[in-house]
């Protein structure tokens, strides 16, 4: 019998990683010490990441060690930091956390319904696995698809093709990565958005996506993702098929769609 998959994004969807609050600030401190002055190396790294993404160099865009090495070369200093080691150092609670209570129980229930679970993330395995392990997530997933393993990243549909069987739905928090990936792959796109306005919050998940207020809400969200407030029209590929405000809604949302 062919496997039926539900795939999940990680960061912003299931968990909070330590990069923003702990890993990047430590990198900045070490580099500033090496240079002998305060220097915002993180902004340079993020700019390099965004440039690589715009060039669809999805694997290189999330190779933070390579990005850091390139910035160190530019400043003629030695790269003395191993980012994987920093991630492991900071993968302890409360530096990392699950974004909701009950997430592990929800994953267990989905597995009981006969689904196979996959992570489809743009983070390298060496950066994601320590966080997943610390939070108890690792054991729930049958596959973990990452850019350096797949040879590409979201939103390239090729990354979902690494799953053998039928992908029923992909759940994520970003329109440009997750929703676009699912729609391009002809898979049900499920957006998790924990900051829904009240008028959308009161609707059922399958009704939210079709509500007249959703296109404008998604356009504003896409502008924030792109850091471009001048975008005027949201591509249809970026419109989710279902919208949930918490992982606690996912099971009922799957039932609504006849997927449960």
Short mmCIF file of C-alpha atoms in Angstrom, two decimals:
data_model
loop_
_atom_site.label_atom_id
_atom_site.label_comp_id
_atom_site.label_asym_id
_atom_site.label_seq_id
_atom_site.Cartn_x
_atom_site.Cartn_y
_atom_site.Cartn_z
CA UNK A 1 0.00 0.00 0.00
CA UNK A 2 1.36 3.42 -1.01
CA UNK A 3 2.23 5.80 1.79
CA UNK A 4 0.04 8.86 2.36
CA UNK A 5 2.16 11.76 3.56
CA UNK A 6 1.49 14.93 5.45
CA UNK A 7 4.54 17.16 5.41
CA UNK A 8 5.42 19.97 7.78
CA UNK A 9 7.64 23.00 7.84
CA UNK A 10 9.52 23.38 11.13
CA UNK A 11 10.51 26.94 12.05
CA UNK A 12 7.49 29.12 12.73
CA UNK A 13 5.22 26.12 12.23
CA UNK A 14 6.11 23.56 14.90
CA UNK A 15 9.07 25.03 16.75
CA UNK A 16 11.27 28.00 17.54
CA UNK A 17 14.95 27.47 16.70
CA UNK A 18 17.80 29.26 18.51
CA UNK A 19 19.23 31.15 15.52
CA UNK A 20 17.66 34.58 15.96
CA UNK A 21 17.99 34.97 19.72
CA UNK A 22 21.14 32.98 20.44
CA UNK A 23 23.21 31.68 17.51
CA UNK A 24 23.38 34.84 15.40
CA UNK A 25 24.10 37.13 18.39
CA UNK A 26 26.98 34.86 19.45
CA UNK A 27 28.38 34.93 15.92
CA UNK A 28 28.18 38.73 15.98
CA UNK A 29 30.04 38.90 19.31
CA UNK A 30 32.84 36.61 18.16
CA UNK A 31 33.33 38.46 14.87
CA UNK A 32 33.28 41.84 16.61
CA UNK A 33 36.02 40.63 18.97
CA UNK A 34 38.09 39.41 16.01
CA UNK A 35 37.69 42.76 14.24
CA UNK A 36 38.31 44.74 17.42
CA UNK A 37 35.11 46.74 17.01
CA UNK A 38 31.35 46.29 16.88
CA UNK A 39 30.29 44.92 13.52
CA UNK A 40 26.88 43.71 12.33
CA UNK A 41 28.04 40.58 10.50
CA UNK A 42 24.55 39.07 10.83
CA UNK A 43 22.97 41.69 8.55
CA UNK A 44 25.63 40.89 5.96
CA UNK A 45 24.92 37.17 6.30
CA UNK A 46 21.18 37.69 5.91
CA UNK A 47 21.74 39.89 2.84
CA UNK A 48 23.89 37.16 1.29
CA UNK A 49 21.21 34.59 2.14
CA UNK A 50 18.51 36.71 0.48
CA UNK A 51 20.64 37.24 -2.61
CA UNK A 52 21.19 33.49 -2.98
CA UNK A 53 17.46 32.87 -2.55
CA UNK A 54 16.63 35.45 -5.23
CA UNK A 55 19.00 33.57 -7.55
CA UNK A 56 17.19 30.29 -6.68
CA UNK A 57 20.39 28.90 -5.15
CA UNK A 58 18.27 27.24 -2.50
CA UNK A 59 20.89 24.90 -1.07
CA UNK A 60 23.61 27.55 -0.85
CA UNK A 61 21.14 30.04 0.64
CA UNK A 62 20.84 27.96 3.81
CA UNK A 63 24.50 26.96 4.08
CA UNK A 64 25.18 29.33 6.95
CA UNK A 65 28.74 28.06 7.41
CA UNK A 66 29.57 28.92 3.80
CA UNK A 67 27.86 32.29 4.11
CA UNK A 68 29.84 33.09 7.26
CA UNK A 69 33.08 31.92 5.61
CA UNK A 70 32.45 34.23 2.65
CA UNK A 71 31.94 37.21 4.97
CA UNK A 72 35.07 36.33 6.96
CA UNK A 73 37.02 36.19 3.71
CA UNK A 74 35.70 39.62 2.80
CA UNK A 75 37.02 41.00 6.10
CA UNK A 76 40.27 38.97 5.92
CA UNK A 77 39.63 37.20 9.21
CA UNK A 78 39.65 33.52 10.07
CA UNK A 79 36.35 31.69 10.38
CA UNK A 80 36.65 30.37 13.92
CA UNK A 81 32.98 29.46 14.46
CA UNK A 82 31.32 26.10 13.79
CA UNK A 83 27.63 26.94 13.53
CA UNK A 84 26.46 23.37 14.12
CA UNK A 85 28.27 23.41 17.47
CA UNK A 86 26.55 26.68 18.38
CA UNK A 87 23.15 25.23 17.48
CA UNK A 88 23.80 22.19 19.67
CA UNK A 89 24.97 24.42 22.51
CA UNK A 90 21.79 26.49 22.39
CA UNK A 91 19.32 23.66 21.69
CA UNK A 92 18.05 23.61 25.24
CA UNK A 93 14.75 24.83 26.61
CA UNK A 94 13.69 27.61 26.94
CA UNK A 95 16.07 28.76 24.17
CA UNK A 96 14.18 26.42 21.86
CA UNK A 97 10.52 25.53 22.21
CA UNK A 98 7.47 23.96 20.64
CA UNK A 99 5.14 26.72 19.52
CA UNK A 100 2.08 25.16 21.14
CA UNK A 101 1.15 22.69 23.82
CA UNK A 102 -0.13 19.40 22.43
CA UNK A 103 1.92 19.35 19.21
CA UNK A 104 3.46 15.95 19.95
CA UNK A 105 0.05 14.46 20.77
CA UNK A 106 -1.33 15.92 17.52
CA UNK A 107 1.45 14.30 15.50
CA UNK A 108 0.84 10.99 17.24
CA UNK A 109 -2.87 11.15 16.43
CA UNK A 110 -2.19 11.84 12.75
CA UNK A 111 0.11 8.81 12.64
CA UNK A 112 -2.62 6.70 14.25
CA UNK A 113 -4.87 7.66 11.34
CA UNK A 114 -2.46 5.96 8.97
CA UNK A 115 -0.49 8.91 7.66
CA UNK A 116 3.27 9.03 7.31
CA UNK A 117 4.83 12.27 8.53
CA UNK A 118 7.64 14.20 6.88
CA UNK A 119 9.54 17.35 7.64
CA UNK A 120 10.22 19.47 4.55
CA UNK A 121 12.47 22.29 5.69
CA UNK A 122 14.97 24.71 4.19
CA UNK A 123 17.23 24.30 7.20
CA UNK A 124 20.16 21.90 6.89
CA UNK A 125 19.78 18.64 8.81
CA UNK A 126 22.73 19.41 11.07
CA UNK A 127 21.00 22.63 12.18
CA UNK A 128 17.49 21.18 12.57
CA UNK A 129 18.05 17.75 14.11
CA UNK A 130 19.54 19.03 17.42
CA UNK A 131 16.51 21.27 17.95
CA UNK A 132 14.05 18.53 17.00
CA UNK A 133 15.79 16.11 19.32
CA UNK A 134 15.72 18.53 22.24
CA UNK A 135 11.99 19.08 21.75
CA UNK A 136 11.06 15.42 21.26
CA UNK A 137 10.04 15.92 17.62
CA UNK A 138 12.58 13.72 15.91
CA UNK A 139 10.92 10.37 16.64
CA UNK A 140 7.58 11.33 15.08
CA UNK A 141 8.82 11.80 11.52
CA UNK A 142 9.41 9.10 8.94
CA UNK A 143 11.41 11.38 6.64
CA UNK A 144 13.30 14.64 7.08
CA UNK A 145 13.85 16.38 3.76
CA UNK A 146 16.47 19.14 3.80
CA UNK A 147 18.13 21.15 1.00
CA UNK A 148 21.58 19.55 1.19
CA UNK A 149 19.96 16.09 1.06
CA UNK A 150 17.43 16.89 -1.67
CA UNK A 151 19.68 19.08 -3.81
CA UNK A 152 17.12 21.88 -3.71
CA UNK A 153 14.85 23.76 -1.33
CA UNK A 154 11.38 25.21 -0.98
CA UNK A 155 9.54 26.37 -3.05
CA UNK A 156 11.02 24.07 -5.73
CA UNK A 157 8.47 21.22 -6.18
CA UNK A 158 11.33 18.76 -6.67
CA UNK A 159 11.88 18.74 -2.91
CA UNK A 160 8.45 17.15 -2.31
CA UNK A 161 9.10 14.54 -4.98
CA UNK A 162 11.64 12.97 -2.62
CA UNK A 163 8.71 11.44 -0.72
CA UNK A 164 7.66 8.07 -2.12
CA UNK A 165 3.88 7.80 -2.21
CA UNK A 166 1.14 10.43 -2.19
CA UNK A 167 1.62 13.76 -0.42
CA UNK A 168 -1.82 14.73 0.86
CA UNK A 169 -1.00 18.12 2.38
CA UNK A 170 1.86 20.40 3.33
CA UNK A 171 1.60 22.58 6.45
CA UNK A 172 3.67 25.71 6.88
CA UNK A 173 3.70 29.34 7.96
CA UNK A 174 5.09 31.06 4.86
CA UNK A 175 3.31 31.90 1.64
CA UNK A 176 6.47 32.19 -0.48
CA UNK A 177 7.98 28.90 0.70
CA UNK A 178 5.25 26.58 1.98
CA UNK A 179 2.01 27.58 0.29
CA UNK A 180 3.70 28.15 -3.06
CA UNK A 181 5.48 24.78 -2.78
CA UNK A 182 2.25 22.90 -2.09
CA UNK A 183 0.26 24.66 -4.81
CA UNK A 184 2.98 24.12 -7.40
CA UNK A 185 3.06 20.46 -6.37
CA UNK A 186 -0.75 20.06 -6.60
CA UNK A 187 -0.84 19.25 -2.89
CA UNK A 188 -3.31 20.78 -0.41
CA UNK A 189 -1.61 23.89 1.00
CA UNK A 190 -2.36 24.45 4.68
CA UNK A 191 -1.23 27.81 6.05
CA UNK A 192 -0.79 28.09 9.81
CA UNK A 193 -1.28 31.69 10.84
CA UNK A 194 -1.44 32.36 14.58
CA UNK A 195 -2.29 36.05 14.15
CA UNK A 196 -5.55 35.84 12.24
CA UNK A 197 -7.92 38.80 12.57
CA UNK A 198 -11.13 38.12 14.50
CA UNK A 199 -13.34 38.01 11.40
CA UNK A 200 -11.26 35.15 9.96
CA UNK A 201 -10.68 33.44 13.28
CA UNK A 202 -14.38 32.77 13.79
CA UNK A 203 -14.62 30.84 10.49
CA UNK A 204 -13.92 27.15 9.91
CA UNK A 205 -10.47 26.44 8.37
CA UNK A 206 -11.80 25.52 4.92
CA UNK A 207 -14.01 28.65 4.89
CA UNK A 208 -11.19 31.04 5.79
CA UNK A 209 -9.30 30.45 2.55
CA UNK A 210 -12.37 31.47 0.53
CA UNK A 211 -13.33 34.47 2.64
CA UNK A 212 -13.27 37.84 0.89
CA UNK A 213 -10.82 39.14 3.50
CA UNK A 214 -8.18 36.48 2.94
CA UNK A 215 -6.56 37.83 -0.29
CA UNK A 216 -5.75 41.19 1.33
CA UNK A 217 -4.54 39.50 4.52
CA UNK A 218 -2.24 37.24 2.46
CA UNK A 219 -1.01 40.15 0.33
CA UNK A 220 0.05 42.01 3.47
CA UNK A 221 1.70 38.88 4.83
CA UNK A 222 3.56 38.36 1.53
CA UNK A 223 4.78 41.97 1.62
CA UNK A 224 6.28 41.31 5.06
CA UNK A 225 7.90 38.08 3.88
CA UNK A 226 9.42 39.85 0.87
CA UNK A 227 10.21 43.04 2.82
CA UNK A 228 8.55 44.93 -0.04
CA UNK A 229 5.53 47.05 0.88
CA UNK A 230 4.98 48.08 -2.75
CA UNK A 231 3.75 44.71 -3.99
CA UNK A 232 0.26 45.20 -5.36
CA UNK A 233 -1.07 41.78 -6.32
CA UNK A 234 -0.69 38.37 -4.71
CA UNK A 235 0.01 35.55 -7.18
CA UNK A 236 -2.65 32.83 -7.11
CA UNK A 237 0.06 30.30 -6.28
CA UNK A 238 0.50 32.05 -2.93
CA UNK A 239 -3.13 31.59 -1.83
CA UNK A 240 -3.58 28.74 0.67
CA UNK A 241 -6.30 26.13 0.24
CA UNK A 242 -6.84 25.88 4.00
CA UNK A 243 -5.95 28.18 6.89
CA UNK A 244 -5.52 27.10 10.51
CA UNK A 245 -4.70 29.35 13.45
CA UNK A 246 -3.17 26.59 15.57
CA UNK A 247 -1.93 23.03 15.27
CA UNK A 248 -4.85 22.14 17.50
CA UNK A 249 -7.11 22.82 14.50
CA UNK A 250 -5.24 20.56 12.10
CA UNK A 251 -7.05 17.30 12.87
CA UNK A 252 -10.50 18.82 12.46
CA UNK A 253 -9.32 20.61 9.30
CA UNK A 254 -8.19 17.29 7.81
CA UNK A 255 -11.56 15.79 8.74
CA UNK A 256 -13.37 18.69 7.05
CA UNK A 257 -11.53 17.94 3.84
CA UNK A 258 -12.21 14.22 4.10
CA UNK A 259 -8.54 13.48 4.72
CA UNK A 260 -8.82 12.15 8.25
#
